[in-house]
Amino acid sequence: EESPIYARTSGYLRRWYRDIGSHVAQGELLADIDSPEVDQELSQARASRQQSSSQLDIAKISADRWQNLRKTDSVSQQESDTQTNAYQQAVANLAAADANVRRLEELESFKHVYAPFSGVLVKRNVDPGALINAGSAGVELFILAKVDPLRIFTNVPQAYSPAIKNGMPAYITLQEIPGQKFRGTVARTAEAIDPATRTLLTEVDVPNKDGRLLRGAFGEVHFSPKTTVEKVTVPVNAMLFRREGAQLAVVGADNKVQLRSIRSEEHTS
């Protein structure tokens, strides 16, 4: 599992605290962004909020005073209602000012970039002083990956797809780690055959606490399905899976490589 990490506020990168290869915990501080424009907007919004609060106090005093005068018929009902409406408008203005302050305070909190989950940083794209734009339109600050368990995807030929079941065991081998098998479990399949390759996309989850399996590496996945399909062993790099179906590269009598379609035949005795 991996996720690009973008900024939620615009500004300049002040400092980053973790570089590629760092194992970080959820909620750990990754970087700080300097956003002077947001700071100024927040100061202005707080001042406007204080102004709205003062106007509300004056409007309340005026509304109470005109209501008391109305009891003695010293003012008309329309004049009293005008002052009451002015007070209600002041209440609404203060609520709007409070909402604006809270919005900018949220933007202020986005100056600090935290890890959304525990994992390892596999990419860092910014340096101190770089201009940061908020949202996915800007450059991604980091890419964070969770490598335990590691999700491995493989394409199973259509002939063997009925035998692939969720929860069945599998093991993974890599050329760079000869003689060692990493045990995993089938987590899920696409439940659909890819028409271009005639294969079933299958996910195998493998525990990777020590981090020996690297994200993006290439390996081989081995299954032991219970199937009655007649097995013929050929080198994996001699097979092709195309829109025409499975094909095998063979050397003809003229010592030239030819592509031949693979098909099953039934024989009766």
XYZ file of C-alpha atoms in Angstrom:
269
model
C 0.000 0.000 0.000
C 1.371 3.409 -0.886
C 0.149 6.958 -1.005
C 1.504 10.235 -2.384
C 1.538 13.002 0.217
C 0.540 16.470 -1.005
C 0.429 19.791 0.786
C -2.930 21.152 1.926
C -1.683 24.738 2.114
C 0.499 26.832 -0.199
C 3.837 28.334 0.772
C 7.528 27.487 0.877
C 9.072 24.347 2.317
C 10.819 25.365 5.509
C 12.316 22.002 6.436
C 11.899 18.262 5.947
C 12.621 15.826 8.777
C 12.651 12.425 7.081
C 14.370 11.320 3.879
C 13.980 8.288 1.596
C 14.370 4.951 3.316
C 13.150 6.305 6.644
C 10.668 4.174 8.550
C 8.056 6.486 10.010
C 5.151 5.967 12.360
C 1.613 7.195 11.825
C 1.331 10.837 12.862
C 5.083 11.489 12.690
C 6.113 14.960 11.500
C 7.593 14.848 7.996
C 7.963 18.506 6.979
C 7.075 22.105 7.792
C 5.731 24.660 5.308
C 6.097 28.412 5.680
C 2.895 30.143 4.505
C 3.078 33.897 5.195
C -0.057 34.617 3.177
C -2.131 32.309 5.361
C -0.608 33.861 8.483
C -1.654 37.317 7.346
C -5.142 36.153 6.393
C -5.566 34.553 9.803
C -4.482 37.746 11.591
C -6.912 39.762 9.483
C -9.721 37.258 10.088
C -9.188 37.409 13.862
C -9.290 41.200 13.752
C -12.500 41.091 11.706
C -13.949 38.637 14.184
C -13.168 41.016 17.052
C -14.793 43.843 15.115
C -17.923 41.738 14.540
C -18.031 40.877 18.237
C -17.921 44.571 19.183
C -20.657 45.372 16.673
C -22.761 42.596 18.148
C -22.457 44.082 21.646
C -23.559 47.497 20.369
C -26.435 45.992 18.370
C -27.675 44.065 21.422
C -27.609 47.175 23.606
C -29.492 49.156 20.969
C -32.090 46.407 20.436
C -32.756 46.101 24.188
C -33.011 49.883 24.533
C -35.506 50.261 21.668
C -37.583 47.369 22.965
C -37.879 49.135 26.335
C -38.810 52.391 24.589
C -41.443 50.520 22.617
C -43.114 49.442 25.865
C -43.814 53.107 26.618
C -44.776 53.903 23.001
C -41.808 56.241 22.777
C -40.816 54.679 19.418
C -42.754 52.970 16.677
C -42.920 49.215 16.220
C -41.083 49.543 12.906
C -38.142 51.318 14.562
C -37.958 48.638 17.250
C -38.053 45.842 14.639
C -35.258 47.580 12.709
C -32.979 47.488 15.742
C -33.906 43.856 16.437
C -33.086 42.879 12.850
C -29.770 44.737 13.120
C -28.952 42.667 16.201
C -29.806 39.407 14.407
C -27.635 40.489 11.466
C -24.767 41.146 13.876
C -25.176 37.641 15.317
C -24.952 36.169 11.811
C -21.904 38.300 10.989
C -20.108 37.038 14.088
C -20.917 33.423 13.200
C -19.487 33.965 9.707
C -16.360 35.555 11.172
C -15.923 32.604 13.548
C -16.234 30.156 10.637
C -13.628 32.052 8.637
C -11.205 32.020 11.575
C -11.680 28.273 12.053
C -11.080 27.694 8.314
C -7.812 29.608 8.377
C -6.749 27.902 11.600
C -7.224 24.589 9.809
C -5.036 25.855 6.973
C -2.453 26.890 9.573
C -2.409 23.349 10.947
C -1.677 22.059 7.437
C 1.684 23.818 7.615
C 2.838 20.694 9.425
C 2.879 17.574 7.218
C 2.362 14.294 9.081
C 2.559 10.658 8.010
C -0.981 9.324 7.409
C 0.069 5.754 8.257
C 3.161 3.829 9.306
C 5.526 2.856 6.517
C 8.725 3.750 4.684
C 9.396 6.859 2.597
C 10.274 5.720 -0.920
C 10.469 9.155 -2.529
C 11.070 12.791 -1.553
C 10.528 15.408 -4.245
C 11.137 18.761 -2.532
C 13.961 20.670 -0.853
C 13.877 23.595 1.590
C 12.839 26.811 -0.122
C 10.810 25.077 -2.825
C 7.475 26.670 -3.715
C 4.611 24.439 -2.555
C 1.146 24.559 -4.121
C -1.791 23.150 -2.222
C -3.660 20.115 -3.516
C -2.897 17.438 -6.075
C -2.218 20.112 -8.710
C 1.113 20.730 -7.003
C 4.098 18.436 -6.707
C 3.845 15.513 -4.302
C 6.057 16.057 -1.257
C 6.642 12.406 -0.400
C 5.532 8.926 -1.361
C 4.865 6.722 1.644
C 4.615 2.953 1.288
C 3.531 0.253 3.701
C 5.644 -2.825 2.915
C 4.454 -5.189 5.652
C 2.604 -7.100 4.449
C 3.757 -6.732 0.865
C 1.059 -6.999 -1.784
C 2.306 -9.019 -4.743
C 0.381 -9.163 -8.021
C 0.724 -11.943 -10.551
C -1.154 -13.099 -13.638
C -2.404 -16.685 -13.563
C -3.129 -18.374 -16.934
C -6.817 -18.865 -17.639
C -6.506 -22.661 -17.589
C -5.497 -22.562 -13.918
C -7.800 -19.755 -12.809
C -10.568 -22.038 -11.423
C -8.048 -23.532 -8.992
C -7.023 -20.170 -7.464
C -8.959 -19.626 -4.243
C -8.749 -16.930 -1.610
C -6.725 -18.099 1.382
C -4.719 -20.743 -0.473
C -0.946 -20.743 0.207
C 1.683 -19.548 -2.226
C 5.376 -18.866 -2.089
C 7.616 -16.339 -3.774
C 11.180 -16.690 -5.046
C 13.619 -14.053 -6.269
C 16.750 -14.502 -8.332
C 18.752 -12.217 -6.079
C 17.904 -14.365 -3.018
C 18.489 -17.919 -4.331
C 17.351 -20.917 -2.340
C 14.882 -19.008 -0.191
C 11.107 -19.099 -0.394
C 8.800 -16.458 1.065
C 5.437 -17.874 2.069
C 2.313 -15.891 1.315
C -1.447 -16.240 1.016
C -3.831 -15.481 -1.838
C -5.740 -12.423 -0.638
C -8.042 -11.814 -3.611
C -8.385 -12.063 -7.360
C -9.866 -9.766 -9.994
C -12.573 -12.403 -10.631
C -12.299 -11.564 -14.321
C -10.070 -12.741 -17.133
C -8.044 -10.050 -18.876
C -9.045 -10.322 -22.567
C -5.635 -9.021 -23.692
C -3.562 -11.646 -21.864
C -6.140 -14.336 -20.984
C -4.910 -14.295 -17.403
C -6.412 -13.762 -13.947
C -4.908 -10.947 -11.893
C -4.183 -12.377 -8.442
C -2.938 -10.683 -5.267
C -0.719 -12.554 -2.824
C 0.037 -10.992 0.576
C 3.440 -11.840 2.055
C 4.679 -10.924 5.573
C 7.703 -8.652 5.240
C 8.662 -7.531 8.744
C 12.387 -7.558 8.006
C 11.916 -5.664 4.731
C 13.887 -8.148 2.628
C 11.280 -7.998 -0.129
C 11.593 -4.626 -1.828
C 8.701 -2.647 -3.271
C 8.588 -2.909 -7.067
C 10.876 -5.958 -7.254
C 10.293 -8.739 -9.795
C 9.988 -12.349 -8.689
C 8.114 -15.570 -9.304
C 4.953 -16.724 -7.551
C 4.381 -20.451 -7.150
C 1.023 -22.099 -6.451
C 0.090 -25.700 -5.745
C -3.504 -25.874 -6.968
C -5.476 -29.059 -7.053
C -6.291 -29.327 -10.734
C -6.686 -32.036 -13.338
C -5.122 -29.935 -16.089
C -2.397 -31.869 -17.877
C 0.875 -30.136 -17.121
C 3.643 -29.457 -19.605
C 6.706 -27.654 -18.313
C 8.276 -25.029 -20.570
C 10.570 -22.073 -19.801
C 8.509 -19.135 -18.578
C 10.327 -16.722 -20.904
C 9.236 -18.809 -23.918
C 5.526 -18.137 -23.329
C 3.537 -15.116 -24.435
C 0.016 -14.159 -23.401
C -1.650 -12.016 -26.045
C -5.087 -11.155 -27.334
C -4.860 -14.231 -29.580
C -4.405 -16.377 -26.477
C -1.403 -18.168 -25.011
C 1.453 -18.681 -27.438
C 4.771 -20.524 -27.254
C 8.012 -19.547 -28.959
C 9.548 -22.639 -30.585
C 12.527 -23.157 -32.887
C 11.480 -24.557 -36.259
C 13.359 -26.840 -38.626
C 14.877 -23.762 -40.261
C 16.351 -22.686 -36.900
C 14.013 -19.696 -36.759
C 11.752 -18.851 -33.830
C 8.046 -19.252 -34.514
C 5.031 -18.371 -32.359
C 2.541 -21.207 -32.020
C -0.798 -21.058 -30.233
C -1.229 -23.313 -27.231
C -4.422 -25.368 -27.206
C -5.643 -28.446 -25.352
C -6.677 -31.593 -27.197
C -8.580 -34.626 -25.998
C -7.491 -38.099 -27.078
C -9.588 -41.260 -26.795
C -8.285 -44.802 -26.943
